[in-house]
XYZ file of C-alpha atoms in Angstrom:
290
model
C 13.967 -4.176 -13.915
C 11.838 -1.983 -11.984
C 10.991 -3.075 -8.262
C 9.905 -1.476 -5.512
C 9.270 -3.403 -2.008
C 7.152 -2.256 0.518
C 7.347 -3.836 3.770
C 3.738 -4.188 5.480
C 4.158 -6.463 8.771
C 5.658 -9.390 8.963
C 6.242 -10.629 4.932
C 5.886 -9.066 1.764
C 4.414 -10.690 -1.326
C 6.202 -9.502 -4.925
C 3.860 -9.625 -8.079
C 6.001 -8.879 -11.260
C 4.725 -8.205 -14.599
C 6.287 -11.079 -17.581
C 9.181 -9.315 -19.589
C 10.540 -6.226 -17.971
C 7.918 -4.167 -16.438
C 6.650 -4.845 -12.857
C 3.015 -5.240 -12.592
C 2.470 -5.885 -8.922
C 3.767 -5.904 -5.524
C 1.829 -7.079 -2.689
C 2.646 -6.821 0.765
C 0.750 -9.451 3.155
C 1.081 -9.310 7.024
C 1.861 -13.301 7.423
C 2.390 -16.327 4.651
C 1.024 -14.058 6.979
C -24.128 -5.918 -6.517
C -26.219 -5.591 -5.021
C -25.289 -8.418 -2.266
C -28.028 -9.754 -0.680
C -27.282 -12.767 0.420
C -29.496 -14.699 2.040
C -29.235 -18.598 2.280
C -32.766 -19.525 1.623
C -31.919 -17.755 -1.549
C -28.771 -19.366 -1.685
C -27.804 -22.967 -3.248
C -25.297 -24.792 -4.935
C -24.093 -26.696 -8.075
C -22.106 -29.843 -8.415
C -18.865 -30.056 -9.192
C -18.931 -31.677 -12.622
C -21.431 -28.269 -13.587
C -19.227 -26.437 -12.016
C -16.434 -27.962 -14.124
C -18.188 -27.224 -17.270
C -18.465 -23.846 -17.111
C -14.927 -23.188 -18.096
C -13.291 -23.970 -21.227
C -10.683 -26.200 -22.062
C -8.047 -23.181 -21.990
C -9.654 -22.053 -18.682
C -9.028 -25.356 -17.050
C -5.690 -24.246 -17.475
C -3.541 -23.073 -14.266
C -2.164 -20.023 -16.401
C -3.718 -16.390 -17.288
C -2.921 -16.940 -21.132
C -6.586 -16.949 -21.878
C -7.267 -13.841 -20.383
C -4.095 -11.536 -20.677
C -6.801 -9.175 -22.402
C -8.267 -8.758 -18.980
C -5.392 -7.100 -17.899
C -4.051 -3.225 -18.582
C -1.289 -3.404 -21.313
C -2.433 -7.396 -21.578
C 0.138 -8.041 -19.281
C -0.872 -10.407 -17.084
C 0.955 -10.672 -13.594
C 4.248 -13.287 -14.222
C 3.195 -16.934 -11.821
C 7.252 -17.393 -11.097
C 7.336 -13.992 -9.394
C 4.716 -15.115 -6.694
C 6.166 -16.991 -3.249
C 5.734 -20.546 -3.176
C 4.546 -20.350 0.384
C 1.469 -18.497 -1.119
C 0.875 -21.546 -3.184
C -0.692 -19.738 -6.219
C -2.940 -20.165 -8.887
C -3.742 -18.127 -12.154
C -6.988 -18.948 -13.237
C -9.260 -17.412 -15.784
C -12.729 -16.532 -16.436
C -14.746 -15.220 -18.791
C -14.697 -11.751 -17.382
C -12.233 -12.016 -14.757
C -8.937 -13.064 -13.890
C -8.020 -14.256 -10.593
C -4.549 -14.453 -9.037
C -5.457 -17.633 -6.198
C -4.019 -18.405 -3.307
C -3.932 -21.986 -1.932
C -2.526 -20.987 1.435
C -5.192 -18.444 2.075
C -7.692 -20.311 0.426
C -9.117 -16.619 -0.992
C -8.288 -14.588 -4.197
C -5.047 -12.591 -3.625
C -6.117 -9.785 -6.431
C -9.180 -10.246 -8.958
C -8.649 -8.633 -12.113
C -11.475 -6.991 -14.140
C -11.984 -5.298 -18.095
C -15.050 -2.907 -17.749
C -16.603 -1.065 -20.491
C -19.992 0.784 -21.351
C -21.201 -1.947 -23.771
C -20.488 -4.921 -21.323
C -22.104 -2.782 -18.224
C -24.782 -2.444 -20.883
C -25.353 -6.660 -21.729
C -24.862 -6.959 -17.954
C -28.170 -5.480 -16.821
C -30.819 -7.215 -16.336
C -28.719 -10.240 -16.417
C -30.163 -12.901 -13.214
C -27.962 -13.621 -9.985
C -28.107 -17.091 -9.630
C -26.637 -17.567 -6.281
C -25.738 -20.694 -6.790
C -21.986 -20.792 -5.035
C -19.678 -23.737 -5.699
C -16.358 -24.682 -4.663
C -13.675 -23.790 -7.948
C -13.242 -27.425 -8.961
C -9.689 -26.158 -10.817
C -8.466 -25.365 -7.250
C -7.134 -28.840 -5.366
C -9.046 -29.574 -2.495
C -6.486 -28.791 -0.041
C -6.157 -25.699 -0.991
C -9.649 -24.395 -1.678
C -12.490 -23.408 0.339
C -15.416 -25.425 0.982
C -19.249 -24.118 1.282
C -19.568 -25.395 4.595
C -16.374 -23.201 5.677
C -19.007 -20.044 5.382
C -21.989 -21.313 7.168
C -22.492 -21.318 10.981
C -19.935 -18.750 12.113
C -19.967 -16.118 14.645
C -20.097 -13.516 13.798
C -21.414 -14.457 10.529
C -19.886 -13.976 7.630
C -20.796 -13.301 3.657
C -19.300 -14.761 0.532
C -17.410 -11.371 -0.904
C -17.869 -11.441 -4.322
C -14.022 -9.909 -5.254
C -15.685 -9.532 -9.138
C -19.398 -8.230 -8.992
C -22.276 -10.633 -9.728
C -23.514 -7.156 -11.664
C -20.771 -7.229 -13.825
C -21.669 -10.110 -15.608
C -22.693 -9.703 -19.304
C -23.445 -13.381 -19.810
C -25.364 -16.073 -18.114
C -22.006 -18.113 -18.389
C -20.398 -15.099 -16.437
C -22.506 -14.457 -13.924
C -22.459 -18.487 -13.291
C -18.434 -18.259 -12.785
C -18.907 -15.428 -10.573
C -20.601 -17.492 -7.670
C -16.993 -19.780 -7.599
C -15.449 -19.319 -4.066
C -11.911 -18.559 -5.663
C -13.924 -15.143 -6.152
C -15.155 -14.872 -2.648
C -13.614 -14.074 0.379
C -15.321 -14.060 4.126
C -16.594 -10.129 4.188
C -18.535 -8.567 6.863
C -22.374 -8.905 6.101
C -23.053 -5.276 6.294
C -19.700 -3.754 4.667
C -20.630 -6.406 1.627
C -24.436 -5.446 1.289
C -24.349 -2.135 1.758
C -21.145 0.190 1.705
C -19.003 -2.066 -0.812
C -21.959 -2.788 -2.392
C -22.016 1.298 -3.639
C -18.440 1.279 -4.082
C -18.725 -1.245 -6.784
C -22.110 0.907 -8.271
C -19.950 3.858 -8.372
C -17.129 2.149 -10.197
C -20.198 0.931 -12.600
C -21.068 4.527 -12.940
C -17.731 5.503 -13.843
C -16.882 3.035 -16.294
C -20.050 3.541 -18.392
C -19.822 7.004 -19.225
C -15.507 6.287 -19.581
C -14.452 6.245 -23.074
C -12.907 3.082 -23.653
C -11.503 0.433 -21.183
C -11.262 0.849 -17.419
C -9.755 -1.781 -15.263
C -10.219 -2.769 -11.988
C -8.280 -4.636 -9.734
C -10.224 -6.037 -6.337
C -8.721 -7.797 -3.131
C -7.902 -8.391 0.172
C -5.608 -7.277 3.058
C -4.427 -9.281 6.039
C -3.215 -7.152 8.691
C -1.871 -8.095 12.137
C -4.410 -9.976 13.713
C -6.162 -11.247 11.033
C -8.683 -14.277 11.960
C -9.537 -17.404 9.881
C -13.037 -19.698 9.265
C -14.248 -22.896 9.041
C -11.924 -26.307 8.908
C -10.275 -25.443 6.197
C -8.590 -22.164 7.548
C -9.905 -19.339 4.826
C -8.348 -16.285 6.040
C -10.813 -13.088 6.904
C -9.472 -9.793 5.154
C -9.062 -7.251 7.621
C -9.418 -4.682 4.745
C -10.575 -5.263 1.060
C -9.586 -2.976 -1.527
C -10.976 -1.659 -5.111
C -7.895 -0.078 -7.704
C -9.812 1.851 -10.655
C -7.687 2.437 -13.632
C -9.150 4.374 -16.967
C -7.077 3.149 -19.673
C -8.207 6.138 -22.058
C -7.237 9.197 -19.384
C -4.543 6.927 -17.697
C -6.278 8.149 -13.909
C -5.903 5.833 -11.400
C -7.582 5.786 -7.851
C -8.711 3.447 -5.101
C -10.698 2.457 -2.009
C -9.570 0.826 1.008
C -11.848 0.479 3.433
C -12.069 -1.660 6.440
C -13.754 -5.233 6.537
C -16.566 -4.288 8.801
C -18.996 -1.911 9.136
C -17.987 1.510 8.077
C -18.193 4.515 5.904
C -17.311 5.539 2.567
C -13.940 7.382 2.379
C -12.690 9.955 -0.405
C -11.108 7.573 -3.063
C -7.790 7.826 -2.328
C -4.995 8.737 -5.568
C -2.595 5.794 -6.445
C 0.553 7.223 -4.736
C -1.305 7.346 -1.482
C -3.131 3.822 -2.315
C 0.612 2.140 -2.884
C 1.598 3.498 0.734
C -1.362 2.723 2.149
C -1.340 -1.121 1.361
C 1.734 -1.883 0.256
C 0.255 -2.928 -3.408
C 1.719 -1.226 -6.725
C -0.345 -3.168 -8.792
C -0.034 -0.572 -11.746
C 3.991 -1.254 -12.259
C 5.508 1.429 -14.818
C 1.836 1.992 -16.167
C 1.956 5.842 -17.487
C -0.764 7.457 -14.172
C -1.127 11.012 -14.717
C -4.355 11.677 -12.201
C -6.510 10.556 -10.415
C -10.692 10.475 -10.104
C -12.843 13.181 -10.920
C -16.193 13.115 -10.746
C -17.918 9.746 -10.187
C-alpha cells in the first residue's frame, strides 16, 4: 500500500483511500460566494428542519451516499482517521464532508463541479439561515452562539460555496456549521471569496468533472472560539483537480487578510501542507489559464 507521511508540527493525521490506493494524508499541528455576511441578514432554523433536509441514507455516519462526490468514487476509508480526531463522514447533496468532533470544524470538504450544475446554481437564493448539523452529537459540534460576540470577530467559512448550490435543498445544507469554520471576515468576503469565483470559472468552461477539495490548517499557535472550543484555521486551503486533463493545483493562503498568490502545482501544495489528498491519482500538470 502506498503511504507517504509528512510530519507538520506536533502530529500528523493519515487519510487512506478504501482498498489499496491512498487517498489522503493530513498533517495537523496538535490533536493539535459571494460572503457577505451580515447578521441582520443572518438567522437560523430548528433542528428538526434542519434534520429534514437530509435523507435517510444521509443521516448515515458513512460517505456511501456520496462516493460519486469523490475523484475515482473513492471516498476517503473512516478506519484510517485517528480516533483522537473523533471523525465523522457525512454526506450532502453536493458535498461530502470528512468532520471532526475534536475540532468541532470540517477536516476536508469534498466537492463534484461541472458546467451544467454551475449552470442550475445561478440565480439560486442564499438563505443564510445557519444551523447547527443535527447528525453531529452535541459534544462534538459547534453551536451558533460559539460565532457571535468575539474579538476579533469572526465569519462562518463556508468550506463548500453557498454559490455552488444547484438546488434549494443544497444551498439549505450548505448553511450547516459542519461546513463552516471561524474565517477572518475580510479573507472570507473578499480574497477567498474570488478564489472560489475563479475555481467557478474554471470548472465551467472544463470538459467534464473537476473536483475540489476545501479545508483547514492548524499551525502552531492556532487559537479557539466560543464554549465549545471550535478551533480557528490558521490557513484554509482550496485543491482543484480536472478529472478530464488530470491537472491538479491549489491555494493556500493565510486566514487573515491577505493577497492572492500564484496557485501553487500539487507537488509543491503536498509540501506545503502536509496534505496528499490526491493518493496514486494519475496528475500530469497543473493550472493553465483560469
Amino acid at each position: 500500500m502506498y503511504l507517504r507521511k509528512v510530519a507538520v508540527g506536533l502530529t500528523a493525521l493519515v487519510l487512506l483511500s478504501s482498498g489499496a490506493e491512498a487517498r489522503s494524508l493530513l498533517d495537523f499541528i496538535k490533536p493539535t460566494t459571494p460572503h457577505q455576511e451580515n447578521a441582520s441578514h443572518s438567522g437560523s432554523i430548528s433542528q428538526t428542519a434542519a434534520l429534514d433536509l437530509y435523507s435517510n441514507q444521509q443521516k448515515q455516519a458513512s460517505f456511501d451516499g456520496c462516493a460519486d462526490l469523490f475523484p475515482g468514487a473513492k471516498p476517503i476509508n473512516m478506519a484510517t482517521v485517528p480516533v483522537s480526531m473523533k471523525p465523522l463522514a457525512l454526506c450532502s447533496d453536493n458535498f461530502a464532508v470528512l468532520y471532526s468532533q475534536t475540532s468541532k470544524t470540517p477536516l476536508v470538504v469534498v466537492e463534484r463541479l461541472n458546467a451544467a450544475q454551475l449552470q442550475d446554481a445561478k440565480g439560486e437564493e442564499r438563505t443564510n439561515q445557519f444551523y447547527p448539523d443535527p447528525r453531529v452529537p452535541k459534544s462534538g459540534r459547534a453551536e451558533l452562539s460559539d460565532y457571535r460576540g468575539q474579538s476579533p470577530a469572526v465569519d462562518r467559512g463556508h468550506q463548500s460555496p453557498a454559490a455552488d448550490a444547484p438546488t434549494p435543498n443544497a444551498m439549505a445544507q450548505s448553511f450547516s456549521l459542519s461546513n463552516m469554520v471561524p474565517q477572518d471576515p475580510t479573507n472570507n468576503r473578499k480574497i477567498w471569496s474570488k478564489v472560489e469565483s475563479d475555481v467557478r470559472k474554471f470548472a465551467k468552461r472544463a470538459d467534464g468533472n473537476v473536483f475540489v477539495f476545501t479545508g483547514p490548517l492548524f499551525d502552531s499557535g492556532y487559537t479557539t472560539i466560543g464554549d465549545n472550543k471550535v478551533w480557528v484555521p490558521t490557513r484554509l486551503f482550496k485543491l482543484v483537480y480536472d478529472a478530464s486533463s488530470k491537472r491538479a493545483w491549489a491555494y493556500v493562503l493565510p486566514n487573515a487578510e491577505t493577497r492572492i498568490e500564484k496557485p501553487m502545482d500539487y507537488d509543491a501544495f503536498v509540501k506545503s501542507t502536509g496534505l496528499n489528498l490526491l493518493g496514486n491519482l494519475p496528475v500530469t500538470g497543473s493550472v493553465g489559464r483560469i
